[in-house]
PDB file of C-alpha atoms (C1' of nucleotides) in Angstrom:
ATOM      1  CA  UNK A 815      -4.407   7.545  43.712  1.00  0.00           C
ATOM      2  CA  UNK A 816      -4.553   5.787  40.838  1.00  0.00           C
ATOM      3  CA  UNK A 817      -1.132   5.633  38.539  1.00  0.00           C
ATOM      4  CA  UNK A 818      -2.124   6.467  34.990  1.00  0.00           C
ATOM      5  CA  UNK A 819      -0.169   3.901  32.370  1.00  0.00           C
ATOM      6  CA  UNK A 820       0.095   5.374  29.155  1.00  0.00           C
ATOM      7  CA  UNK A 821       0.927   2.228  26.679  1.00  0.00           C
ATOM      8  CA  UNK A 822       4.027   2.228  24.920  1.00  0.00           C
ATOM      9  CA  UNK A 823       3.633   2.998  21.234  1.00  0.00           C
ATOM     10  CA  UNK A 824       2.524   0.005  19.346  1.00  0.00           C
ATOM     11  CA  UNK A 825       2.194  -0.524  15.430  1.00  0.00           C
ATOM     12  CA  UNK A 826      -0.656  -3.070  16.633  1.00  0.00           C
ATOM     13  CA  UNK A 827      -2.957  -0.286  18.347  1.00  0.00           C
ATOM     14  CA  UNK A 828      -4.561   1.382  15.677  1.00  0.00           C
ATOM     15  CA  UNK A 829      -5.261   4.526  17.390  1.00  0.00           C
ATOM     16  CA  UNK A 830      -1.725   4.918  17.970  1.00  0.00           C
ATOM     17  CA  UNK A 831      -0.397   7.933  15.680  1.00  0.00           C
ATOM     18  CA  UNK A 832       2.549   5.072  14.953  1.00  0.00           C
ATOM     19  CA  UNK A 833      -0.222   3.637  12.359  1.00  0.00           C
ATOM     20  CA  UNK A 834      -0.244   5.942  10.327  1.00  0.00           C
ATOM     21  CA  UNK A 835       3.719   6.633   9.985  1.00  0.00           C
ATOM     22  CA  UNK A 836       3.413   3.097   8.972  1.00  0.00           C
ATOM     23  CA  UNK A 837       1.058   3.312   6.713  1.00  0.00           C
ATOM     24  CA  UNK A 838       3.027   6.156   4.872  1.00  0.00           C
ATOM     25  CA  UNK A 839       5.751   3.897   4.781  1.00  0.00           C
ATOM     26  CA  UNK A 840       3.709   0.797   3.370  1.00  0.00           C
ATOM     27  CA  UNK A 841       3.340   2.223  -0.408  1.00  0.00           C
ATOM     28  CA  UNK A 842       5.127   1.170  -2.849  1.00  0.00           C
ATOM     29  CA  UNK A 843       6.046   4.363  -4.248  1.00  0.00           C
ATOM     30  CA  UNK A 844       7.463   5.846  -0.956  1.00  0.00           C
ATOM     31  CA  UNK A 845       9.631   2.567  -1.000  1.00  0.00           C
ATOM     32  CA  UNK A 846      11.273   3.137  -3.938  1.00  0.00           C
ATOM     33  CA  UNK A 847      11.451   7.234  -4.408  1.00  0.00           C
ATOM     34  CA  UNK A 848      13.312   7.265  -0.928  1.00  0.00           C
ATOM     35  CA  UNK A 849      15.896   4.826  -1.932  1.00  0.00           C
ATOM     36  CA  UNK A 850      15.872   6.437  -5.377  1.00  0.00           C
ATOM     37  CA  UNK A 851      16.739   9.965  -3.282  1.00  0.00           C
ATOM     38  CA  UNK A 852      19.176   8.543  -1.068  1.00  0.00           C
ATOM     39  CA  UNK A 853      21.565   8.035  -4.649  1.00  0.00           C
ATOM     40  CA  UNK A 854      21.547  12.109  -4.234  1.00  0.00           C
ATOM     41  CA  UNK A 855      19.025  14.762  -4.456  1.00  0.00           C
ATOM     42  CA  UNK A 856      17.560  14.448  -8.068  1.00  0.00           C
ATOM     43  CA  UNK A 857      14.398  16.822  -9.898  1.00  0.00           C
ATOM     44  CA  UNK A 858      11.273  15.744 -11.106  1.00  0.00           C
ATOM     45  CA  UNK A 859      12.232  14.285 -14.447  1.00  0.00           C
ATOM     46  CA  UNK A 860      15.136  12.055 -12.942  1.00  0.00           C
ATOM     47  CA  UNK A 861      13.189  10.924 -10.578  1.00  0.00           C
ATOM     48  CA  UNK A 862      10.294   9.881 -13.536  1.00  0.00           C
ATOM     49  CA  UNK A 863      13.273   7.991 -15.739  1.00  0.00           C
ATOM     50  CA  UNK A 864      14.471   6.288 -12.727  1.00  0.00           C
ATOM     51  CA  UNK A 865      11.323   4.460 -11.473  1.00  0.00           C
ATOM     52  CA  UNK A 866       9.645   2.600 -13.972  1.00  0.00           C
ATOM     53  CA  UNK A 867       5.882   2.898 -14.060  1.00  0.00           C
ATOM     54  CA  UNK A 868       5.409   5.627 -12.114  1.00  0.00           C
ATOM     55  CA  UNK A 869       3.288   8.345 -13.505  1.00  0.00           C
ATOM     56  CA  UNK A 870       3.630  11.735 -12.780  1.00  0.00           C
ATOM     57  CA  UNK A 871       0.501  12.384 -10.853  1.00  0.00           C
ATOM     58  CA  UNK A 872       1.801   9.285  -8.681  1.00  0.00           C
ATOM     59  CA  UNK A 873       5.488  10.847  -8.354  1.00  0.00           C
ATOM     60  CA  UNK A 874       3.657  14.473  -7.472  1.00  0.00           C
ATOM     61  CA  UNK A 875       1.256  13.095  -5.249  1.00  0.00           C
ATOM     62  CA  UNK A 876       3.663  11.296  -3.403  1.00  0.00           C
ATOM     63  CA  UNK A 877       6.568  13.754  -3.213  1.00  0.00           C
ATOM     64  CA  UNK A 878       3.900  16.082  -1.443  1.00  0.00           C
ATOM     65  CA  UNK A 879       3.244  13.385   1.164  1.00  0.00           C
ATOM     66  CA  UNK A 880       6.689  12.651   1.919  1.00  0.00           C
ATOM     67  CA  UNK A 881       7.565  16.732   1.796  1.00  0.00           C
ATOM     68  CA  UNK A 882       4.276  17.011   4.533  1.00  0.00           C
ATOM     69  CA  UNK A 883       5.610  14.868   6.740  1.00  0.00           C
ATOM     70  CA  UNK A 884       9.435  15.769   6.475  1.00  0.00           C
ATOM     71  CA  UNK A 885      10.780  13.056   4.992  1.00  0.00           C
ATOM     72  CA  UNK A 886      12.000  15.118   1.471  1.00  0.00           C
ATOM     73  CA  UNK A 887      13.010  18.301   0.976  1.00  0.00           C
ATOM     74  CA  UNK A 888      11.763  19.886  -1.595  1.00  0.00           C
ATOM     75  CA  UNK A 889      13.625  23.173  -2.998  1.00  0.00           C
ATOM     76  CA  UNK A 890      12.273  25.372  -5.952  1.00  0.00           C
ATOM     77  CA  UNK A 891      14.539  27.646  -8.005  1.00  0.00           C
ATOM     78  CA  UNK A 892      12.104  29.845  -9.132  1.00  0.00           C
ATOM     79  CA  UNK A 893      13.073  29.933 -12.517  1.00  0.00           C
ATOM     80  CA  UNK A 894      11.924  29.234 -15.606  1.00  0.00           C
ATOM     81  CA  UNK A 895      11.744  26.528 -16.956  1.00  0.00           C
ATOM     82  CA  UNK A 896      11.047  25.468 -13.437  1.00  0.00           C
ATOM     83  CA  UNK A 897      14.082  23.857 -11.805  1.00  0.00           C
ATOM     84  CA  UNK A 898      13.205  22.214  -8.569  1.00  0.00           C
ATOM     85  CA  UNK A 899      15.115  19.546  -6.367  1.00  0.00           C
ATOM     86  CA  UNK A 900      14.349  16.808  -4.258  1.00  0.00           C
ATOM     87  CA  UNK A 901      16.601  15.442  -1.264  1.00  0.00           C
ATOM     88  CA  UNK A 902      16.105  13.228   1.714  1.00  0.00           C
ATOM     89  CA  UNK A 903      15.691  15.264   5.186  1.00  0.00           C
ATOM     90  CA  UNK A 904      17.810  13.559   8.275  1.00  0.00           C
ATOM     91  CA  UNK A 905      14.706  11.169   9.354  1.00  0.00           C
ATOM     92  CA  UNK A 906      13.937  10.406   5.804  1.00  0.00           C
ATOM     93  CA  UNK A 907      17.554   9.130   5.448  1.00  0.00           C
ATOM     94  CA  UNK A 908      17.036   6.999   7.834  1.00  0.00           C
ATOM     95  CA  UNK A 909      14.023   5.371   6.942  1.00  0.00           C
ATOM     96  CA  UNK A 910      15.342   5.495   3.193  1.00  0.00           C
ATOM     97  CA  UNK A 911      18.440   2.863   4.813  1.00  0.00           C
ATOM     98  CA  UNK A 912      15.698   0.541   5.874  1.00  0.00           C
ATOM     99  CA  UNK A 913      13.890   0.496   3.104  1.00  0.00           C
ATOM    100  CA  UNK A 914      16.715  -0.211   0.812  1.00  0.00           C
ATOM    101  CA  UNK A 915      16.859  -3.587   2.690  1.00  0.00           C
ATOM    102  CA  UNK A 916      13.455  -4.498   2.043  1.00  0.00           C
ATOM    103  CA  UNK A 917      14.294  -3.288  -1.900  1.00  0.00           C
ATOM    104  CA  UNK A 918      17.511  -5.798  -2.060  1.00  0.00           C
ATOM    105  CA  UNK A 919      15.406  -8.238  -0.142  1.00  0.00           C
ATOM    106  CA  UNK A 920      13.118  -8.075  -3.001  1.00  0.00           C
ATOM    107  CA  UNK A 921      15.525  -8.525  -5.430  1.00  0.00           C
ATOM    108  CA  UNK A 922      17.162 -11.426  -4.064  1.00  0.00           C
ATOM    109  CA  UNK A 923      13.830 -13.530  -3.320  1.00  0.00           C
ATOM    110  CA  UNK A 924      11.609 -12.986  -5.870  1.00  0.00           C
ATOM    111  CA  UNK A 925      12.207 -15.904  -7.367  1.00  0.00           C
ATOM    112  CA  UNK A 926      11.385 -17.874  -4.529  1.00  0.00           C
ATOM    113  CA  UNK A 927       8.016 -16.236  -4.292  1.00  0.00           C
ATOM    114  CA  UNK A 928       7.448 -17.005  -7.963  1.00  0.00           C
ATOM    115  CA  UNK A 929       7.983 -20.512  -7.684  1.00  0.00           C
ATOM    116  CA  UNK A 930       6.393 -21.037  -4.277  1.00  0.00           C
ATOM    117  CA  UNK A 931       3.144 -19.201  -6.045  1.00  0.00           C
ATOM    118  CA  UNK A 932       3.691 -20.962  -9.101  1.00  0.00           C
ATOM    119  CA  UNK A 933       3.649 -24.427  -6.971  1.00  0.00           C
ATOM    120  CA  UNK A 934       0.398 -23.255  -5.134  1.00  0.00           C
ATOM    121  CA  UNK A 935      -1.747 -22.188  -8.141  1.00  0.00           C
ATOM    122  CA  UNK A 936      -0.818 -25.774  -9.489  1.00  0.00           C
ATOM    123  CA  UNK A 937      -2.999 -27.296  -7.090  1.00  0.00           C
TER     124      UNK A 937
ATOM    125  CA  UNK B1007      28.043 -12.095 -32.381  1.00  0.00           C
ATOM    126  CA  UNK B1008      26.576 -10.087 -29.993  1.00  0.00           C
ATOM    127  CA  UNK B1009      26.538 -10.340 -26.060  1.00  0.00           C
ATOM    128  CA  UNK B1010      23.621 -10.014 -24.567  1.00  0.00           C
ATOM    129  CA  UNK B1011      23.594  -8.864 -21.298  1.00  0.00           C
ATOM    130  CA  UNK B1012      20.735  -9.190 -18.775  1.00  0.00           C
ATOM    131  CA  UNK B1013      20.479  -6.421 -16.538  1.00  0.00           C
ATOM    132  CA  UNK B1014      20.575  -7.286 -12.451  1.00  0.00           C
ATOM    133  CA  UNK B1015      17.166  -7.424 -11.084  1.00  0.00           C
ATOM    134  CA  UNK B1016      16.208  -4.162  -9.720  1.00  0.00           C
ATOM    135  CA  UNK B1017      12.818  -3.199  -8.371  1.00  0.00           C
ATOM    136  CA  UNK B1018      13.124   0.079 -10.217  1.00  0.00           C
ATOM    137  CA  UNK B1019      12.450  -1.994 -13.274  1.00  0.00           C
ATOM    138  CA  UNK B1020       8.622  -2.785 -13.578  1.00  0.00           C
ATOM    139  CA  UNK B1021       8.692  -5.341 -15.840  1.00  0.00           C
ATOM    140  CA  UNK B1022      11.323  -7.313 -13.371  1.00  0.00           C
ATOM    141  CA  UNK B1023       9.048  -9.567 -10.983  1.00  0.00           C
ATOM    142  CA  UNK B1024      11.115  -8.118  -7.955  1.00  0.00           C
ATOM    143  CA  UNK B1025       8.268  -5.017  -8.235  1.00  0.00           C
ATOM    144  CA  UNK B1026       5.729  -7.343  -7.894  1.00  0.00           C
ATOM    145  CA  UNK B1027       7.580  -8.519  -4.734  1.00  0.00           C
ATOM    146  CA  UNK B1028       7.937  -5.409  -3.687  1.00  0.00           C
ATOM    147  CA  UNK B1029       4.076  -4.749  -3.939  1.00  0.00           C
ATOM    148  CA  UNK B1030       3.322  -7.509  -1.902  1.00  0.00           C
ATOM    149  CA  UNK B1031       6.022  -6.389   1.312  1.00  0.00           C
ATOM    150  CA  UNK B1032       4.674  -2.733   0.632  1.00  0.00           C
ATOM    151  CA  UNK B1033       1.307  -3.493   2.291  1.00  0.00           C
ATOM    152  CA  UNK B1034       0.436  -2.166   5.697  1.00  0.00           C
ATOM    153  CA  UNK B1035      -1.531  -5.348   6.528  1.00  0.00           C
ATOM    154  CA  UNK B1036       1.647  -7.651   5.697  1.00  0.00           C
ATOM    155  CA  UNK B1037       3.816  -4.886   7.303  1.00  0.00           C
ATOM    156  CA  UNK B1038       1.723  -6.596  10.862  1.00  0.00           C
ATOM    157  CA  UNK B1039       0.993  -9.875  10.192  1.00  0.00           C
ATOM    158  CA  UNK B1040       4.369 -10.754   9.636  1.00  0.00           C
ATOM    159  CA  UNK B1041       6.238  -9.194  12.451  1.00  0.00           C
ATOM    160  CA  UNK B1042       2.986 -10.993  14.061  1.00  0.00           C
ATOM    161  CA  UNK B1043       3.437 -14.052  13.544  1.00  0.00           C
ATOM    162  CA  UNK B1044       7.036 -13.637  14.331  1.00  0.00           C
ATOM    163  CA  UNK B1045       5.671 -13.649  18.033  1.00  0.00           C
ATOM    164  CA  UNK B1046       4.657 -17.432  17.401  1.00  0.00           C
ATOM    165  CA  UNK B1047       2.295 -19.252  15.780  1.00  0.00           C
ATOM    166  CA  UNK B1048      -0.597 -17.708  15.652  1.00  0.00           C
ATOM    167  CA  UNK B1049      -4.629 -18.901  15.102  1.00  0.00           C
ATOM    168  CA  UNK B1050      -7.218 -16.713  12.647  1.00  0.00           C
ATOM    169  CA  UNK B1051      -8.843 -15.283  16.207  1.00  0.00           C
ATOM    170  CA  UNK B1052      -5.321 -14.518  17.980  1.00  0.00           C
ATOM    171  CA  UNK B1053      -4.027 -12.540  14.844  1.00  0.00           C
ATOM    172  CA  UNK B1054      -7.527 -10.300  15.038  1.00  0.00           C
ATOM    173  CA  UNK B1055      -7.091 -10.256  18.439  1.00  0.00           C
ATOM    174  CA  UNK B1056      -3.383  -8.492  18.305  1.00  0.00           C
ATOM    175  CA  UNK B1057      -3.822  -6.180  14.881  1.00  0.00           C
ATOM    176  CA  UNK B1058      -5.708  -3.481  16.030  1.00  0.00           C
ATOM    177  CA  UNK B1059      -8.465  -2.455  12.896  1.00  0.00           C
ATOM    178  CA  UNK B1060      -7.904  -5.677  10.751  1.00  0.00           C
ATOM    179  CA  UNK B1061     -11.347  -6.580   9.606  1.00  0.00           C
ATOM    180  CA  UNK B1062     -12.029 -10.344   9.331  1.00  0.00           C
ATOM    181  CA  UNK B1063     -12.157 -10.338   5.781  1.00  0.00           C
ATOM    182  CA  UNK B1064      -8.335  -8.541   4.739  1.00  0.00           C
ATOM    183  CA  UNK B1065      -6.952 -10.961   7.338  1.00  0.00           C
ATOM    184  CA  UNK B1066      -8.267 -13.903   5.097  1.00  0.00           C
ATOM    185  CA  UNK B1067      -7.238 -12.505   2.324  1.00  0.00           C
ATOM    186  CA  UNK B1068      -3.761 -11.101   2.955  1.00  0.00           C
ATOM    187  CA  UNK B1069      -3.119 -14.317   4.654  1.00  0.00           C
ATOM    188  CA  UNK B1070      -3.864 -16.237   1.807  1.00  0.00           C
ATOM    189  CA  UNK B1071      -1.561 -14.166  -0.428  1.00  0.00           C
ATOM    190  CA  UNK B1072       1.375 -14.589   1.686  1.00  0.00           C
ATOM    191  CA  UNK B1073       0.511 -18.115   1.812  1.00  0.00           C
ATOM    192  CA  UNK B1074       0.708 -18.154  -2.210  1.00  0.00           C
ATOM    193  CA  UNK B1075       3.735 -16.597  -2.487  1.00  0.00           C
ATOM    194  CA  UNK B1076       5.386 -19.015   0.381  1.00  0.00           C
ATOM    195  CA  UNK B1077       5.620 -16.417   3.200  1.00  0.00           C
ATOM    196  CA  UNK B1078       3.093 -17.879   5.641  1.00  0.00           C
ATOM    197  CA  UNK B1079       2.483 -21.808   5.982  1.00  0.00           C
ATOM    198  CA  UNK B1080      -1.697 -22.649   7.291  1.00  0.00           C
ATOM    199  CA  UNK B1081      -1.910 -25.804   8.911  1.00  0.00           C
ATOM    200  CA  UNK B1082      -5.486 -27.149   9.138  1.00  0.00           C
ATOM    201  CA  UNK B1083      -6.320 -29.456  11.832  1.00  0.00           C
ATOM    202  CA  UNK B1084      -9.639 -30.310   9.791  1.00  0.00           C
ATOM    203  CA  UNK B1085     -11.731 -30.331  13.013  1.00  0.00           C
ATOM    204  CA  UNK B1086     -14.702 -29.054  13.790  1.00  0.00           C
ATOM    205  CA  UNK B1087     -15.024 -26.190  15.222  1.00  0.00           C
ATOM    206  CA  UNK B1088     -12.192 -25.093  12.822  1.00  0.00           C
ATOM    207  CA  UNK B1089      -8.772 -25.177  14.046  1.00  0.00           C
ATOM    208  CA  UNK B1090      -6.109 -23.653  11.837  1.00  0.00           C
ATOM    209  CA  UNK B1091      -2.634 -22.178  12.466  1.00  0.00           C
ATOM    210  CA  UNK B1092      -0.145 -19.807  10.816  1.00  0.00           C
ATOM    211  CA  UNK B1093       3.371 -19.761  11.201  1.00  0.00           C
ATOM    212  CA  UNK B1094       6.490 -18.186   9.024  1.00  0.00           C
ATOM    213  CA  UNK B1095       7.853 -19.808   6.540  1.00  0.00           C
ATOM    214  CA  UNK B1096      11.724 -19.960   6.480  1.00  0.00           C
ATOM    215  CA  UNK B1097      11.640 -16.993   3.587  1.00  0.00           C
ATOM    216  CA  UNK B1098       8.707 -15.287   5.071  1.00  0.00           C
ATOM    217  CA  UNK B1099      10.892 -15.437   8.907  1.00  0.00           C
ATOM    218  CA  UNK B1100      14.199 -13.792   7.265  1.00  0.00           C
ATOM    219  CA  UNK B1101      11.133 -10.872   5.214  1.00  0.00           C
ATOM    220  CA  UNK B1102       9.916 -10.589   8.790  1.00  0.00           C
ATOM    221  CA  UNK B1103      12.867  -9.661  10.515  1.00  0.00           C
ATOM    222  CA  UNK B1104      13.446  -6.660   8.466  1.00  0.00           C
ATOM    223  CA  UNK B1105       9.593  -5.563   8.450  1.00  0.00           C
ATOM    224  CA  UNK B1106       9.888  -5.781  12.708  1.00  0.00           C
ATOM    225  CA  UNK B1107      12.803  -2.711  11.802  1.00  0.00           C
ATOM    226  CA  UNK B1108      10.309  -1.160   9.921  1.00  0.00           C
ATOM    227  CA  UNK B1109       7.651  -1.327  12.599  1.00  0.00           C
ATOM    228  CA  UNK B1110      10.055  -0.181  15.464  1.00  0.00           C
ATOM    229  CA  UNK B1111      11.260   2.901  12.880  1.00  0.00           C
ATOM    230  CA  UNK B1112       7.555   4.272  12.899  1.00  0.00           C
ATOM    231  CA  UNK B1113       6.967   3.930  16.670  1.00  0.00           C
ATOM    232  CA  UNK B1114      10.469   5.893  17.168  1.00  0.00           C
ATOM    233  CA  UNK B1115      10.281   8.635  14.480  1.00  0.00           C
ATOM    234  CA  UNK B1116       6.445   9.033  14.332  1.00  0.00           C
ATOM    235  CA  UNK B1117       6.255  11.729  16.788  1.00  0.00           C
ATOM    236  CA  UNK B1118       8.716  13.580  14.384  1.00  0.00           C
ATOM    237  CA  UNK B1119       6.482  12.866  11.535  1.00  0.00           C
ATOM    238  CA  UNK B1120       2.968  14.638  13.611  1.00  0.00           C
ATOM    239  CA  UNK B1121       4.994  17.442  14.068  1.00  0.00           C
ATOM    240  CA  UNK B1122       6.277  18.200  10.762  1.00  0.00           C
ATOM    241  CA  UNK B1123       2.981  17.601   9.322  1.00  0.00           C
ATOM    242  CA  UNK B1124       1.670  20.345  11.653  1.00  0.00           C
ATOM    243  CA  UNK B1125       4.243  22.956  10.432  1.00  0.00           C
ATOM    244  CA  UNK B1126       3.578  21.797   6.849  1.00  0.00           C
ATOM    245  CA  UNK B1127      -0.626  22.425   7.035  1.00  0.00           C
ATOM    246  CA  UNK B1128       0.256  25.645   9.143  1.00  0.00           C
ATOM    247  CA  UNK B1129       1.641  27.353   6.272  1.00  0.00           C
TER     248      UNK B1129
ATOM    249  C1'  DG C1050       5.526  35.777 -33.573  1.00  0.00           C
ATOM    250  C1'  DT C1051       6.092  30.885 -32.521  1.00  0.00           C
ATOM    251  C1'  DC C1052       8.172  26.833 -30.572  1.00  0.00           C
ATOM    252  C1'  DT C1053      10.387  24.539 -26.689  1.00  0.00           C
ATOM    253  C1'  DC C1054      11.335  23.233 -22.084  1.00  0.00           C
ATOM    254  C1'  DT C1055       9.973  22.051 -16.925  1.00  0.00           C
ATOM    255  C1'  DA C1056       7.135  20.890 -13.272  1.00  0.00           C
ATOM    256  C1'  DG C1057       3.425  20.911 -12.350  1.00  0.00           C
ATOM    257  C1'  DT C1058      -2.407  21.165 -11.843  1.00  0.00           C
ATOM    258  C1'  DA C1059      -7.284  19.872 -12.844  1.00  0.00           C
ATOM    259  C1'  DA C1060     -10.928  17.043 -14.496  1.00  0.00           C
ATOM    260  C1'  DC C1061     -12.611  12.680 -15.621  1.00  0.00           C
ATOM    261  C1'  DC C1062     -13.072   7.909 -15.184  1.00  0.00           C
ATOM    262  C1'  DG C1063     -12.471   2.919 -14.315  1.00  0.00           C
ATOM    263  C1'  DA C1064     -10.261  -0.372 -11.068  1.00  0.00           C
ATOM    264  C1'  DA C1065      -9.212  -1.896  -6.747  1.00  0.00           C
ATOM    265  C1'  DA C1066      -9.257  -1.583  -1.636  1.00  0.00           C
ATOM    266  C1'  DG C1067     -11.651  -2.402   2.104  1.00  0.00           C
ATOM    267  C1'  DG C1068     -15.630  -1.968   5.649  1.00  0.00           C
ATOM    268  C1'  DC C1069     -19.888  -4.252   7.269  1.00  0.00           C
ATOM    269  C1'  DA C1070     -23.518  -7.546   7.765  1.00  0.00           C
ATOM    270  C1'  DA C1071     -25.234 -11.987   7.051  1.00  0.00           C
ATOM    271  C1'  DG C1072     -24.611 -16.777   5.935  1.00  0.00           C
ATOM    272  C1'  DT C1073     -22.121 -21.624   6.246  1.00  0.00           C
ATOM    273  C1'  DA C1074     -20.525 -26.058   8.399  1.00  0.00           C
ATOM    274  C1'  DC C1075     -20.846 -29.317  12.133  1.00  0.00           C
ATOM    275  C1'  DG C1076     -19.600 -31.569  16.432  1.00  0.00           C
ATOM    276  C1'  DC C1077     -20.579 -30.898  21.240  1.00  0.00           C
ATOM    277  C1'  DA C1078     -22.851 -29.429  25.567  1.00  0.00           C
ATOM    278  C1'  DC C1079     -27.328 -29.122  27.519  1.00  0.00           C
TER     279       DC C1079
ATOM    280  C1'  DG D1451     -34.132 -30.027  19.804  1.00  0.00           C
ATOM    281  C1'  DT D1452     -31.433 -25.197  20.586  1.00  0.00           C
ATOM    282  C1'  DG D1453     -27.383 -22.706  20.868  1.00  0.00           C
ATOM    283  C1'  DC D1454     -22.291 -22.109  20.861  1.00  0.00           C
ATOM    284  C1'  DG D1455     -17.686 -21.775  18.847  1.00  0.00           C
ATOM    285  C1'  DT D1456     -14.386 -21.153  14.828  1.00  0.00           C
ATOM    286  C1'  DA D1457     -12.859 -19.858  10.530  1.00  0.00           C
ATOM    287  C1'  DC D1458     -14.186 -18.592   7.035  1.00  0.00           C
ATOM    288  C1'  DT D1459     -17.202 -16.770   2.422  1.00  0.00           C
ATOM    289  C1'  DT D1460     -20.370 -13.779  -0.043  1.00  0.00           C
ATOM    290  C1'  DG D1461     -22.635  -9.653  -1.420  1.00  0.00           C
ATOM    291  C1'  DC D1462     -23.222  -4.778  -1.214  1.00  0.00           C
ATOM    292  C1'  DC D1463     -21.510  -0.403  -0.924  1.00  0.00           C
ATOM    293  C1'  DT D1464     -18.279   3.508  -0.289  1.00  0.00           C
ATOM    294  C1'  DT D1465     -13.685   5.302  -0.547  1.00  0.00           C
ATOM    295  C1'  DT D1466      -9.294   5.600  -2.398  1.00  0.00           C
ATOM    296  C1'  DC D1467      -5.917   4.620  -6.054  1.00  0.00           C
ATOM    297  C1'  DG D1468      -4.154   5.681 -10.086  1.00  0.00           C
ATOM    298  C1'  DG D1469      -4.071   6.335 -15.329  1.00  0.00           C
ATOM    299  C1'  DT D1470      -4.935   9.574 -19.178  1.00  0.00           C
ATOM    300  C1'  DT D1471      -5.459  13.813 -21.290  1.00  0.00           C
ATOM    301  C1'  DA D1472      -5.396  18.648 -21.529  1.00  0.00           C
ATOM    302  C1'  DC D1473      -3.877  22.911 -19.709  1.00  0.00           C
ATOM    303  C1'  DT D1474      -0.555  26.434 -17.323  1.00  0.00           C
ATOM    304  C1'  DA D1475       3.617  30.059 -17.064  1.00  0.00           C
ATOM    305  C1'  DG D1476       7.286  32.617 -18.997  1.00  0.00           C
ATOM    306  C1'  DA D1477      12.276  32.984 -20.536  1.00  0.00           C
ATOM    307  C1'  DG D1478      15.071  32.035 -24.395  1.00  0.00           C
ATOM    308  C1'  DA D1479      16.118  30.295 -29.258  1.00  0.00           C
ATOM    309  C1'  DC D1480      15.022  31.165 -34.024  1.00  0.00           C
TER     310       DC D1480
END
DNA sequence: GTCTCTAGTAACCGAAAGGCAAGTACGCAC
DNA sequence: GTGCGTACTTGCCTTTCGGTTACTAGAGAC
C-alpha cells in the first residue's frame, strides 16, 4: 500500500491555498491599514486622514477584503450619520505585528534604495 | 526665526520616498524571490524552477527592479550559453529575513483565512 | 423646507499588471 | 550543416487596479 504524502504548505506551490493569503498580504494598502488599526480601532474617515493617498474606493475595497477573510472587524452603529468602526481580529493582530516591521524597515532604508537606484540609472 | 521641523519618515506619508519603498516590498513576486534567494544563489532557470506560477517575463522584470534599487546583485559570467547568477545584497538579505516571517505567517494562518472567507460568502 | 454630516455605492475610464507565444544570440556537440 | 541550451526581449492581448465624479439615506440644526 502505497503511503500518500501530502506536501507541507509552501508559499512556492502555487496551488497551495497559502498563495493566496500571501497575496492578500502583498498590497500595499493591507500593509499600511493593518498597522494603521493596530494604533486602535478607528472609522472610515480616520482611517482616510491617516494614510495618505488612499482614496476611498481603495480604503472600502480593501476594508471588505480584509473583513472577508477575518482579518478586521468591522462594526456598524446603525445610526445616522452612519457611525461604523474598524478593529483588528486576533489573526489580523498578528499579521498587523509583522507588517509593522516591514513598515519601519521601510522607513529606515529607503534611502539606501534611493541611492543604490540613483547609482544604477547613472549608468 | 522660525524652526522648521521635518517630520520622521513615515510610510503613511505619500510624498515620503519610504511609500515608494514600501510599494516595492508589497509585491507578491518580491515577497518569493527574496526569501528565494535567501536559499542561495540562485540562476534565472533555478528561480522558475522553485516559484511556482512565475512567468519568465515578471521574473526578468522584478529581478531587475530589485536589482535597481540594490536588493539583488546579477553577476554575468558573459558566456555563451548565458550564465548569470543572483544573490542578496547585504540590504536586500536583512529585507529578506523579515519577508521569510511573512511567508511562514501565510502558510500557518491561511487555513484560518479559507475558513473565514467561507462564513463571510455564506451570509 | 433646506443644509449638513457619514460611510458608503455605482458608473465610467485610463493606466498598469501580467500571461503567452515567438524571436535573439552564439558556442558546442554531432 | 542542424539542433540544443540559456537567458533573455518583444509584441499582443486580456484582466485588474485605481482615480474621479455623482448619487444615496435620514436625523438633527436652523
Amino acid at each position: 500500500m502505497i503511503r500518500e504524502r501530502k506536501p507541507p504548505p509552501s508559499v512556492f506551490d502555487e496551488t497551495c491555498s497559502a498563495r493566496h493569503a500571501l497575496e492578500l498580504i502583498a498590497s500595499k494598502w493591507t500593509m499600511l491599514i493593518l498597522p494603521a488599526l493596530a494604533e486602535g480601532p478607528m472609522r472610515n474617515g480616520a482611517l482616510l486622514r491617516r494614510i495618505g493617498g488612499i482614496s476611498q474606493k481603495m480604503l472600502t475595497q480593501t476594508l471588505k477584503d480584509l473583513e472577508r477573510n477575518g482579518l478586521v472587524i468591522r462594526e456598524d452603529r446603525q445610526t445616522v450619520p452612519p457611525h461604523v468602526e474598524y478593529r483588528l481580529s486576533e489573526v489580523g493582530r498578528s499579521l498587523s505585528d509583522t507588517l509593522a516591521v516591514l513598515d519601519r524597515w521601510a522607513e529606515q532604508n529607503f534611502l539606501e534604495l534611493d541611492a543604490a537606484r540613483e547609482r544604477f540609472d547613472a549608468r
